[in-house]
CSV table of C-alpha atoms in Angstrom, one decimal:
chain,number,residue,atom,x,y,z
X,55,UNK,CA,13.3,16.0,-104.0
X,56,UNK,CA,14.5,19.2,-103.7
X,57,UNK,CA,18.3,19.8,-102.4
X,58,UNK,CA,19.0,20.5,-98.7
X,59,UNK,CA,21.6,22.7,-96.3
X,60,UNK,CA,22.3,21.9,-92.5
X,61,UNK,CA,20.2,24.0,-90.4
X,62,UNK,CA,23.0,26.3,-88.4
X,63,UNK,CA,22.9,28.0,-85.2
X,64,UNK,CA,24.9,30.6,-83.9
X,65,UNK,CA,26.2,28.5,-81.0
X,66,UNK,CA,28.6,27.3,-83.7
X,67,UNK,CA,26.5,23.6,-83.6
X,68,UNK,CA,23.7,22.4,-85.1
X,69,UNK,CA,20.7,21.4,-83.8
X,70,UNK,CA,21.2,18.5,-85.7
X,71,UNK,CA,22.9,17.2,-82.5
X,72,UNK,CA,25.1,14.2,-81.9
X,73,UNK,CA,22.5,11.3,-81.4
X,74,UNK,CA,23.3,8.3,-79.4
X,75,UNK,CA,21.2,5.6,-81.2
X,76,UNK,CA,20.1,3.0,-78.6
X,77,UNK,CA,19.2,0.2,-81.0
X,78,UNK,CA,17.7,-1.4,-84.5
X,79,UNK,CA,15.3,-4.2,-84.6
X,80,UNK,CA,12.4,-4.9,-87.2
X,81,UNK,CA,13.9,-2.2,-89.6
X,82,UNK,CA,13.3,0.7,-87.1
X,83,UNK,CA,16.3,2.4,-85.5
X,84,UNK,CA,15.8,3.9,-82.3
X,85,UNK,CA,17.6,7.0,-80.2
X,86,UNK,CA,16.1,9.4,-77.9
X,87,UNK,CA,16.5,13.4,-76.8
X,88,UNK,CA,16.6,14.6,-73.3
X,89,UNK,CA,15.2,18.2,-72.6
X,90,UNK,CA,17.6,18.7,-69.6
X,91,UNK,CA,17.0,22.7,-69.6
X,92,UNK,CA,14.2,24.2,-67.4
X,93,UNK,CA,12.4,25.7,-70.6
X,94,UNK,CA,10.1,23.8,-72.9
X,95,UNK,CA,10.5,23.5,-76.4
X,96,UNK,CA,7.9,23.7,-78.8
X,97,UNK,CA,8.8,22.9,-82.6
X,98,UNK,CA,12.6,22.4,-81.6
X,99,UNK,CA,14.4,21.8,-84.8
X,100,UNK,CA,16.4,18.4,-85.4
X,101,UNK,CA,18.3,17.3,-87.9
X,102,UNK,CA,19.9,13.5,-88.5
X,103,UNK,CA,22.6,13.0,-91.3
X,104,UNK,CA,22.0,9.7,-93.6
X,105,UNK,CA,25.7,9.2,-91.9
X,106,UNK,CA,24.7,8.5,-88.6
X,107,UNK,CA,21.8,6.5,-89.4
X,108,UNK,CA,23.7,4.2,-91.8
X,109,UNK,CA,26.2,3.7,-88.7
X,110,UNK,CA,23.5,2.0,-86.8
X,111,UNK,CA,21.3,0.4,-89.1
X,112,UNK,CA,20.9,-0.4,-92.6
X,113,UNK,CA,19.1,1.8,-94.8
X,114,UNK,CA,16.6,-0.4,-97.3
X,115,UNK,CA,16.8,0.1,-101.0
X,116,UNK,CA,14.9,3.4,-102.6
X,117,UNK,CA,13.4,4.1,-99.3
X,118,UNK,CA,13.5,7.1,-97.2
X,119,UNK,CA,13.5,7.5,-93.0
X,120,UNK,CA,10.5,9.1,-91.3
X,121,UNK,CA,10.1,9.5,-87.9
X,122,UNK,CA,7.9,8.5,-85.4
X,123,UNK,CA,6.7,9.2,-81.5
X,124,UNK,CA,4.3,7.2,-79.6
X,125,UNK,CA,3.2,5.6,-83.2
X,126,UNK,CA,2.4,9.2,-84.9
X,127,UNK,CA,4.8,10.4,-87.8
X,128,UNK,CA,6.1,13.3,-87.0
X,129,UNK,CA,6.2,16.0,-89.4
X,130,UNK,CA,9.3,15.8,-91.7
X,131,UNK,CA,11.0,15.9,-94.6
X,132,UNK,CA,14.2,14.3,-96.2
X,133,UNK,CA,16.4,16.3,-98.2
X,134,UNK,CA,19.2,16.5,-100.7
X,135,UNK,CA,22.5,18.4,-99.7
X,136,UNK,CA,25.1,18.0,-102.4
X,137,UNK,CA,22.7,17.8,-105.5
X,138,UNK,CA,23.9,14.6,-106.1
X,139,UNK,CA,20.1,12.7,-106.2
X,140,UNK,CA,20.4,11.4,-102.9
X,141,UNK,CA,19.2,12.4,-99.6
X,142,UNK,CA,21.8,13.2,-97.1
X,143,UNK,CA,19.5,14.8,-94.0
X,144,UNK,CA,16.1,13.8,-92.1
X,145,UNK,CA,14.9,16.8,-90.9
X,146,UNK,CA,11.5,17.1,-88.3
X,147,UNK,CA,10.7,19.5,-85.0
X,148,UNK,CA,9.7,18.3,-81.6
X,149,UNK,CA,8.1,19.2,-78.8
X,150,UNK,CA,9.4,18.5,-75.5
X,151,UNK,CA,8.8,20.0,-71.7
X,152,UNK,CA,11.0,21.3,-69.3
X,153,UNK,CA,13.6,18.1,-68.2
X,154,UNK,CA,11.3,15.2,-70.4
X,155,UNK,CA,12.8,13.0,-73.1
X,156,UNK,CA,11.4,11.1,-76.0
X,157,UNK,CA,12.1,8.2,-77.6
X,158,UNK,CA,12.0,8.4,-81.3
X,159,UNK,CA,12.2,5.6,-83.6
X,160,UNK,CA,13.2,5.8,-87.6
X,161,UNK,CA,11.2,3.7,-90.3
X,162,UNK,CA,12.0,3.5,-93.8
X,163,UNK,CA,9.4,4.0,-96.2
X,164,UNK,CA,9.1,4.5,-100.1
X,165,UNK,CA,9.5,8.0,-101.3
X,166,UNK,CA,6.2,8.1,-103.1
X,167,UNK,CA,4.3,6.5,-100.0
X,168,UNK,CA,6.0,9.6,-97.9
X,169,UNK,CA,3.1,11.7,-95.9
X,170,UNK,CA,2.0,15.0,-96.9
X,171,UNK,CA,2.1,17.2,-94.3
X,172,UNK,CA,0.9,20.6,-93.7
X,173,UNK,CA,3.3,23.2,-95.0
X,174,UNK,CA,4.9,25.4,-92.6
X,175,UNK,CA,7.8,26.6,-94.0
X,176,UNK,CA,8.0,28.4,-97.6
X,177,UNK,CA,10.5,30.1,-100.1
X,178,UNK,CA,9.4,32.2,-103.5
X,179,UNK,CA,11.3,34.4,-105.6
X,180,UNK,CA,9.0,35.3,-108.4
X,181,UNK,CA,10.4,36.3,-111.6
X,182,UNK,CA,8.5,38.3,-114.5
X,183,UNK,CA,9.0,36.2,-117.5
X,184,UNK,CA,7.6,36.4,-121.4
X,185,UNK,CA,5.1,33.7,-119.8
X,186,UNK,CA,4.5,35.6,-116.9
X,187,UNK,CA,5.2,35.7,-113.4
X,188,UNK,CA,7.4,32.1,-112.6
X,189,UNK,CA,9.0,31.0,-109.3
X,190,UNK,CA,13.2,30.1,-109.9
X,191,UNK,CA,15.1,28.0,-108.0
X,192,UNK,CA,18.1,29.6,-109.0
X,193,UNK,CA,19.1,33.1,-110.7
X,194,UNK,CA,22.9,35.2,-111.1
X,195,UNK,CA,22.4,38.6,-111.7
X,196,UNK,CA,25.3,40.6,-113.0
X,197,UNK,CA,26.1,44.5,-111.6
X,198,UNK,CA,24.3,46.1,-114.3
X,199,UNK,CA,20.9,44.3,-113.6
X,200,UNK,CA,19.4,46.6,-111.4
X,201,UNK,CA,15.4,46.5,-112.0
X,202,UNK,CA,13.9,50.0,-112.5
X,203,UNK,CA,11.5,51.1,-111.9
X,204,UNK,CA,10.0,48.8,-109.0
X,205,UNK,CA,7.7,45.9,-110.0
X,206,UNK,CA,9.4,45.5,-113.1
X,207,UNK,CA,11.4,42.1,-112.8
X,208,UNK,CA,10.5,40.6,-109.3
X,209,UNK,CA,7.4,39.9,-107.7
X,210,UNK,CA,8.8,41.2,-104.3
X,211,UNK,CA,12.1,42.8,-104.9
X,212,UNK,CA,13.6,39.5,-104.5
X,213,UNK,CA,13.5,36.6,-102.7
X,214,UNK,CA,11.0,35.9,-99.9
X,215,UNK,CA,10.5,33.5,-97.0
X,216,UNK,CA,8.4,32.9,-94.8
X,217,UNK,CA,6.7,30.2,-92.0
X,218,UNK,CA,3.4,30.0,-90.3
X,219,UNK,CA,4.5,33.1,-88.0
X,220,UNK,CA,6.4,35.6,-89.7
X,221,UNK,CA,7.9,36.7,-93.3
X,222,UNK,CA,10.8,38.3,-94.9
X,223,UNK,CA,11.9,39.4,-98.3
X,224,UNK,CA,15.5,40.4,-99.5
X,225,UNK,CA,15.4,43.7,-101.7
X,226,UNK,CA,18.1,41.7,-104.4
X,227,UNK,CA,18.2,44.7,-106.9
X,228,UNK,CA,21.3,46.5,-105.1
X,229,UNK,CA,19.4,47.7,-102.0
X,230,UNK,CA,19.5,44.1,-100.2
X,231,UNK,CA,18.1,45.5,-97.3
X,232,UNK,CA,15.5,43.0,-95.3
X,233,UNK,CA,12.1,43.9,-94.9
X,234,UNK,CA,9.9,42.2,-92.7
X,235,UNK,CA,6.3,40.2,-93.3
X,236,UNK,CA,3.5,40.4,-90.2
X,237,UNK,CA,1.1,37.4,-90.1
X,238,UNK,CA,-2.3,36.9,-89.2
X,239,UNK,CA,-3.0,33.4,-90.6
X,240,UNK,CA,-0.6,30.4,-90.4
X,241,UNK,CA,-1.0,29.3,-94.0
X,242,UNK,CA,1.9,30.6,-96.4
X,243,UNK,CA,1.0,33.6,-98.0
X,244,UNK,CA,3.6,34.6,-100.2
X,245,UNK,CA,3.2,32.7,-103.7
X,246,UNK,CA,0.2,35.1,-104.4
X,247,UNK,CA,1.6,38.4,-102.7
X,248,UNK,CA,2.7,41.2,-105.2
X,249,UNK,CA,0.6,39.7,-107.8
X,250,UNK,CA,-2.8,40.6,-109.2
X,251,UNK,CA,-6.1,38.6,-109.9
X,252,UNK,CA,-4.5,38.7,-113.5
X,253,UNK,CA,-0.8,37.4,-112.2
X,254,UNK,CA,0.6,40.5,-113.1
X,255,UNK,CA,3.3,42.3,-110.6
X,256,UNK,CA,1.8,45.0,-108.2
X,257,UNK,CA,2.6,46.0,-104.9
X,258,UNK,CA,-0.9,44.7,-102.5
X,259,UNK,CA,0.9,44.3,-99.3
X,260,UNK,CA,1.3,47.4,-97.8
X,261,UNK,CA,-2.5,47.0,-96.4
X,262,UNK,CA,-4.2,44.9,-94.3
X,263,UNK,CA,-5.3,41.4,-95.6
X,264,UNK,CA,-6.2,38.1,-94.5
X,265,UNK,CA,-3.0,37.0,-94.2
X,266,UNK,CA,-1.1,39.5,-92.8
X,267,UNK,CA,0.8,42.3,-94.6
X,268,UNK,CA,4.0,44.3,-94.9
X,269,UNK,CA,4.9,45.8,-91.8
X,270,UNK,CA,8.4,47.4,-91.7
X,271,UNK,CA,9.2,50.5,-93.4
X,272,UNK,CA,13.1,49.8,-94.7
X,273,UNK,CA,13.7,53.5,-96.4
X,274,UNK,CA,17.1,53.4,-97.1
X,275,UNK,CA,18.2,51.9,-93.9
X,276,UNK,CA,19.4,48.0,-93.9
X,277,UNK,CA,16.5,46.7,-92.4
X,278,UNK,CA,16.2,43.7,-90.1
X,279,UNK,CA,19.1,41.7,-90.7
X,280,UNK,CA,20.9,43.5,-93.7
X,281,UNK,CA,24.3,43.1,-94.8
X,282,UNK,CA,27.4,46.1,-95.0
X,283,UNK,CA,31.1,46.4,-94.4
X,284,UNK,CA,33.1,49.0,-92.3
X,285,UNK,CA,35.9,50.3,-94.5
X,286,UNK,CA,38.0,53.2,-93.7
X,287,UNK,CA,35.2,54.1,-90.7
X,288,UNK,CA,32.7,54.5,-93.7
X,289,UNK,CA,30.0,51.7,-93.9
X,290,UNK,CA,29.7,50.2,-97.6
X,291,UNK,CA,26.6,48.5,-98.7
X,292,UNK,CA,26.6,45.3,-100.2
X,293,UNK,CA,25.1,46.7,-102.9
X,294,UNK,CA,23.1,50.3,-103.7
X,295,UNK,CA,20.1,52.1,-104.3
X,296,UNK,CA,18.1,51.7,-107.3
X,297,UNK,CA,19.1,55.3,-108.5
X,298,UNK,CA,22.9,54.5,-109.6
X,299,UNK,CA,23.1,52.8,-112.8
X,300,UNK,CA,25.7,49.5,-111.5
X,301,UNK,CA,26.2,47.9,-108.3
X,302,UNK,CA,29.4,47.4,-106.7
X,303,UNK,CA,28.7,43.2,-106.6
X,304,UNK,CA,29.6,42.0,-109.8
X,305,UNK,CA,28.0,38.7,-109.7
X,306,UNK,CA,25.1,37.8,-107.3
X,307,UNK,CA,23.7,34.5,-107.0
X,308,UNK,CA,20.5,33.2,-105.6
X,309,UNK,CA,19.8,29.1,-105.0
X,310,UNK,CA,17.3,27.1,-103.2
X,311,UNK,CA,18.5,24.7,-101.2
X,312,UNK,CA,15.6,23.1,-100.1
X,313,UNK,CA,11.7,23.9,-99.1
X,314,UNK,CA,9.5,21.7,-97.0
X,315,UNK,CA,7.3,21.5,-95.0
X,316,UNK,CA,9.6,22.1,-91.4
X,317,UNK,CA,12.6,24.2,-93.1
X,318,UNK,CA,13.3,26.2,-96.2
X,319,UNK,CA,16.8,27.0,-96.8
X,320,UNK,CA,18.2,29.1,-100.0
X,321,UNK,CA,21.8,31.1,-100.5
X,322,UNK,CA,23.3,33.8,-101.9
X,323,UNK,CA,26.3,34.0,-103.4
X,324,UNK,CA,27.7,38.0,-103.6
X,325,UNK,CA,30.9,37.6,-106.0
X,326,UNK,CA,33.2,40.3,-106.7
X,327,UNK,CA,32.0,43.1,-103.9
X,328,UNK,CA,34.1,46.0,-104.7
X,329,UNK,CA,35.0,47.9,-101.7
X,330,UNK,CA,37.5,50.4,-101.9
X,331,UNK,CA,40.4,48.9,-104.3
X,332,UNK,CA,39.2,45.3,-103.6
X,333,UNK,CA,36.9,43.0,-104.5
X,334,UNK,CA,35.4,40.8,-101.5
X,335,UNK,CA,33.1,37.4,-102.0
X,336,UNK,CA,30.1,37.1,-99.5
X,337,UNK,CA,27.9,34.4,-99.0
X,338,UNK,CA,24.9,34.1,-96.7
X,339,UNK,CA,22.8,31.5,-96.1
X,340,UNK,CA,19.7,31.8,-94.6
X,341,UNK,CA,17.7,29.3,-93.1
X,342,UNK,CA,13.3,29.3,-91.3
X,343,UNK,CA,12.0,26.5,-89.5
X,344,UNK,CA,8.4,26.0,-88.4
X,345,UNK,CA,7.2,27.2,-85.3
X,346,UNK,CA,9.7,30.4,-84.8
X,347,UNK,CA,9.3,33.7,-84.8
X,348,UNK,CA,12.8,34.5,-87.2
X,349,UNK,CA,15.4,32.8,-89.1
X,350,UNK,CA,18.6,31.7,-88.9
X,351,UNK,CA,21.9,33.3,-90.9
X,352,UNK,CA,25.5,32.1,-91.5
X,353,UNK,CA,27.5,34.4,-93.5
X,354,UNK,CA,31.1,33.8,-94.6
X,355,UNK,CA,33.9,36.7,-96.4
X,356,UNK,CA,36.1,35.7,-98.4
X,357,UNK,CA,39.2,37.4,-100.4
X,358,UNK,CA,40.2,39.6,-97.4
X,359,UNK,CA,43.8,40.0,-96.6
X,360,UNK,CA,43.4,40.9,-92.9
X,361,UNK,CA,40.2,41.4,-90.7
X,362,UNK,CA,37.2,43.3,-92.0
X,363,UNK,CA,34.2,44.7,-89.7
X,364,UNK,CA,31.4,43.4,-91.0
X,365,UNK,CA,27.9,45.1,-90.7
X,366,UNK,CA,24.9,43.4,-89.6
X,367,UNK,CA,21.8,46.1,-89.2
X,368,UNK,CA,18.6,46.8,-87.3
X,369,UNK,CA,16.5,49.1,-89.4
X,370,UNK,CA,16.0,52.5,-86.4
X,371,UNK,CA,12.6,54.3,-88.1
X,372,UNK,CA,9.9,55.1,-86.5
X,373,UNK,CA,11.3,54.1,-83.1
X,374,UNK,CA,12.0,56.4,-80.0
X,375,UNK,CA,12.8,54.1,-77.5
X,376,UNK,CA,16.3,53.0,-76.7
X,377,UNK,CA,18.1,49.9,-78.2
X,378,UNK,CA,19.2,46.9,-75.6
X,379,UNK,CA,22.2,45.0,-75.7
X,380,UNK,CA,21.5,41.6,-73.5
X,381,UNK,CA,25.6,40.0,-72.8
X,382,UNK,CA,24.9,36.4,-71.6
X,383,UNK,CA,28.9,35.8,-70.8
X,384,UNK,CA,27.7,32.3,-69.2
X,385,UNK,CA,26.3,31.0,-73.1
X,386,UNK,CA,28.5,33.5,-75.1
X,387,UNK,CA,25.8,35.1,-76.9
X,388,UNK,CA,24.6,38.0,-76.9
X,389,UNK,CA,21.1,40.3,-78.2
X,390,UNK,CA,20.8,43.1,-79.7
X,391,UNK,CA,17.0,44.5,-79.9
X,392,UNK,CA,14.6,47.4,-80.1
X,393,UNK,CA,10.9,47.4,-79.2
X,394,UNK,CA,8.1,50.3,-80.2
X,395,UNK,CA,5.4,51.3,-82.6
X,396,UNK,CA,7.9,50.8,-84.7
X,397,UNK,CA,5.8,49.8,-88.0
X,398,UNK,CA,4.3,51.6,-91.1
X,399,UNK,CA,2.9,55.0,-89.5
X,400,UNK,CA,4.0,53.4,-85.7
X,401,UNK,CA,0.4,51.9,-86.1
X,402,UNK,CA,1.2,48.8,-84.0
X,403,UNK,CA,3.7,47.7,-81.5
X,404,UNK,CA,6.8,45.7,-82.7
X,405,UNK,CA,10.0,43.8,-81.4
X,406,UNK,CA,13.0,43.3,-83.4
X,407,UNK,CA,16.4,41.2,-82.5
X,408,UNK,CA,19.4,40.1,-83.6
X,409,UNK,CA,21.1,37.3,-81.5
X,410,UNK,CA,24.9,36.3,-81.8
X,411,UNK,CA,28.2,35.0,-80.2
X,412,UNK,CA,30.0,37.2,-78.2
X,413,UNK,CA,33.3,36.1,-79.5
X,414,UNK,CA,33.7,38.3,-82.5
X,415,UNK,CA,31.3,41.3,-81.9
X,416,UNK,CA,32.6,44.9,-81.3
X,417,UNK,CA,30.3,46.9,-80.2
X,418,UNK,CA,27.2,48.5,-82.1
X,419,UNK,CA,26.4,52.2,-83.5
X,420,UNK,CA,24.4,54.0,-85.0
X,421,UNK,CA,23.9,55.6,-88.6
X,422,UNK,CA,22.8,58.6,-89.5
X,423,UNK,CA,19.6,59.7,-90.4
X,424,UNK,CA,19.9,60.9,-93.3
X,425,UNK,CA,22.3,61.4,-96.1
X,426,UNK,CA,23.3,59.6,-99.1
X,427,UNK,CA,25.0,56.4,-97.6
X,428,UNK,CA,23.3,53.8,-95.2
X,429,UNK,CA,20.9,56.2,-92.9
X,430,UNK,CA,17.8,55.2,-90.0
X,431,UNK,CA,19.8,51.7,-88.9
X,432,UNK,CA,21.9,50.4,-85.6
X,433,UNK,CA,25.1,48.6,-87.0
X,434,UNK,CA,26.4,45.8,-84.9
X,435,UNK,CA,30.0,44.9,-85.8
X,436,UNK,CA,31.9,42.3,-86.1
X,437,UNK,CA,35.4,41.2,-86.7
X,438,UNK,CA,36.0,38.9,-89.3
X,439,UNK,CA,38.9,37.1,-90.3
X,440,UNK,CA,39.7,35.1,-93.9
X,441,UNK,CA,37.0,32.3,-94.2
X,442,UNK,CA,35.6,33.4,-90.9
X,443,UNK,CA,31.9,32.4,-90.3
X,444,UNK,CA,29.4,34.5,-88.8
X,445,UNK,CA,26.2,32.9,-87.6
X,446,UNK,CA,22.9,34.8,-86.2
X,447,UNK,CA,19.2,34.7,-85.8
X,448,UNK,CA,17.1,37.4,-86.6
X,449,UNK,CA,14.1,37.9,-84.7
X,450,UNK,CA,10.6,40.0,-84.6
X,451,UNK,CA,7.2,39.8,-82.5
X,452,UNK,CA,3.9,41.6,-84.1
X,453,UNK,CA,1.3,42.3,-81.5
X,454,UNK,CA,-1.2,41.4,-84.0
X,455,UNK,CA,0.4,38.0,-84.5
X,456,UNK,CA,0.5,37.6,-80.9
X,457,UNK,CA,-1.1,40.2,-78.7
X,458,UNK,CA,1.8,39.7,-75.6
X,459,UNK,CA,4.4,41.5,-78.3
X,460,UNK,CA,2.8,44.6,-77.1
X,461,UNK,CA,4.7,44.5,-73.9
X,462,UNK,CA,8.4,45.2,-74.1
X,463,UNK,CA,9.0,43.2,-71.3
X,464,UNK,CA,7.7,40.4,-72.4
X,465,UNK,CA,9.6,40.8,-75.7
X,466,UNK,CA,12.7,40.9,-73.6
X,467,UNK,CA,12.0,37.7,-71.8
X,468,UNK,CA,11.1,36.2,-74.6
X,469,UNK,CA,14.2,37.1,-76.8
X,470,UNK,CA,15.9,35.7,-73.4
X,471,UNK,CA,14.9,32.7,-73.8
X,472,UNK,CA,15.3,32.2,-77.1
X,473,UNK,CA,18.7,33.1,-76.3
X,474,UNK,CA,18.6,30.2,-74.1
X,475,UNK,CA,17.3,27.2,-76.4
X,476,UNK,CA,20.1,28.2,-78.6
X,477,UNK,CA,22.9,28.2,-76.1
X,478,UNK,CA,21.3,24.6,-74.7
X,479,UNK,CA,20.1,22.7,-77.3
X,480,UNK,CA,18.3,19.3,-76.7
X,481,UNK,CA,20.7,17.0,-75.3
X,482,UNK,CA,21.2,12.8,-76.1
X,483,UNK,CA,20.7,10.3,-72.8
């Protein structure tokens, strides 16, 4: 089995919740979840340590805990956290209406005998080998492996991840700007994009195919979700473009967590950022569940001697409507989104969000448009203090993956509530 990281949200709690387990007979342990908000929830993640099952039952020899409603398994997966061969975390999605609870109960069954369910979460960073084309679990690049030109070392610039709505890729090669996936087709896509018939590297996703295809034009901006830091008023990029010949990250680090079939989860480790006459270490962890239209983010700094603004971006090309700041004071959240033909050649409508707590954001701006630092974004900033963690969900509705997208309004309401199932998540009788 492959390892495993808590899913996070940016409530500052895990969906993983604190379950009250009503009971253990015939090897099965029992518990249930109570939907007390007045919104449904469809694919709601959950999360259950090996911890708090072992405090209310025993866990048999070299078996493993899957879950089950009304008699049918639920989709799920059981992972390894600390790499120690072990798994720490049962992890599965629910569906629950508007003020209904389940009751779920846990059975322990061999690892090999463990279903097979339909993928629905995926993570692939391709790498161009002497054997060809091979997908890594882990990879450190130091600051003078910058691939040039394009298609030369990574079968999409860098990692990618994606579930059976939407994908994203992280340009790893000193941009690390995000760029953003469309889907037509719930299957996973991405082993196969970027390469050819022949498994050799070549950029086919900037047009239309079954699956879906590249939507976002990035440019030099930091595109949905990217990464920078405020020093001196001047925004820094963790990282630059392709045509300087080092980076200012002296180490960086990717590792997969885990990949399943309800949640992928990988890292990366930025070590040594050099910003101004210091050298900052980032790390950002990024996590996509089944069912949801983004991902989830939690991103700490470390090595800074007194508060830093962190940069979190919204890529601002080819879109001429205002941004919208939604302040929910009563959930302490906030959301931070833009709505347009804002795709390759404004072609088709698109929303994009970020959501995250109130308690350390400043205010947002916005870059330039062009020049020869970070240009065509909206920074949103935040304070951060030593060993500070920031956590945020990134977010994005194509109208061909679901036709209502076209309506900014409903975007809105929609980003709303999502807003809402993170500020109220499913609750224990």
């Amino acid at each position: 089995m492959k390892n495993s990281a808590r899913f996070l949200s940016i409530a500052g709690t895990l969906c993983i919740l604190t379950f009250s387990f009503v009971g253990c007979s015939s090897g099965e342990i029992e518990f249930t979840i109570n939907n007390d908000s007045q919104t449904d929830r469809e694919d709601e993640p959950i999360v259950i340590t090996r911890q708090q099952i072992e405090e209310k039952g025993s866990i048999p020899n070299n078996q493993v805990p899957l879950p089950y409603l009304n008699e049918e398994a639920l989709p799920a997966q059981v992972d390894d956290i600390d790499s120690d061969g072990s798994w720490d975390e049962l992890a599965f999605t629910i569906n629950l209406a508007s003020e209904e609870n389940a009751t779920i109960n846990i059975r322990f069954v061999n690892a090999a005998d463990y279903p097979e369910f339909t993928s629905r979460t995926n993570v692939r960073f391709g790498v161009l080998e002497d054997s060809g084309v091979r997908a890594v679990e882990e990879l450190t690049m130091t600051a003078d492996e910058l691939p040039v030109p394009l298609f030369e070392r990574f079968q999409m610039d860098g990692p990618a991840w994606e579930n059976d709505k939407i994908g994203f890729r992280q340009y790893i090669d000193g941009r690390n700007g995000r760029d953003l996936y469309g889907k037509t087709s719930p299957e996973m896509a991405l082993d196969t994009v970027g390469l050819s018939d022949d498994g050799k590297l070549v950029d086919n996703y900037h047009v239309m195919l079954p699956w879906g295809r590249d939507i976002l034009a990035v440019g030099n901006s930091l595109g949905l979700g990217g990464l920078a830091l405020l020093e001196n008023s001047t925004p820094t990029r963790l990282g630059i473009r392709l045509d300087a010949s080092r980076n200012n990250i002296d180490t960086t680090k990717y590792q997969l967590i885990t990949e399943g079939p309800v949640r992928s989860v990988f890292r990366l480790t930025y070590t040594g950022w050099n910003v101004g006459d210091r050298k900052l270490n980032l790390t950002n962890e990024v996590s996509i569940w089944a069912g949801k239209y983004g991902h989830a983010n939690k991103v700490q700094l470390t090595n800074s001697e007194s508060a830093d603004t962190l940069i979190v971006g919204l890529v601002n090309i080819h879109n001429d409507n205002p941004p919208e700041l939604l302040e929910d004071q009563a959930s302490g959240l906030s959301a931070f989104l833009t709505h347009d033909q804002q795709t390759y050649d404004k072609e088709w409508f698109l929303g994009m969000a970020l959501i995250f707590p109130n308690e350390s954001f400043l205010e947002y701006r916005k870059a330039p448009e062009s020049g020869l630092g970070i240009t065509n974004s909206y920074f949103t900033l935040f304070e951060m203090e030593e060993e500070q963690t920031l956590e945020y969900h990134v977010f994005a509705g194509w109208e061909l993956s679901d036709e209502r997208f076209t309506d900014a309004e409903y975007f809105r309401e929609f980003i709303t509530e999502e807003m809402q199932k993170i500020a109220e998540p499913l609750q224990i009788q």
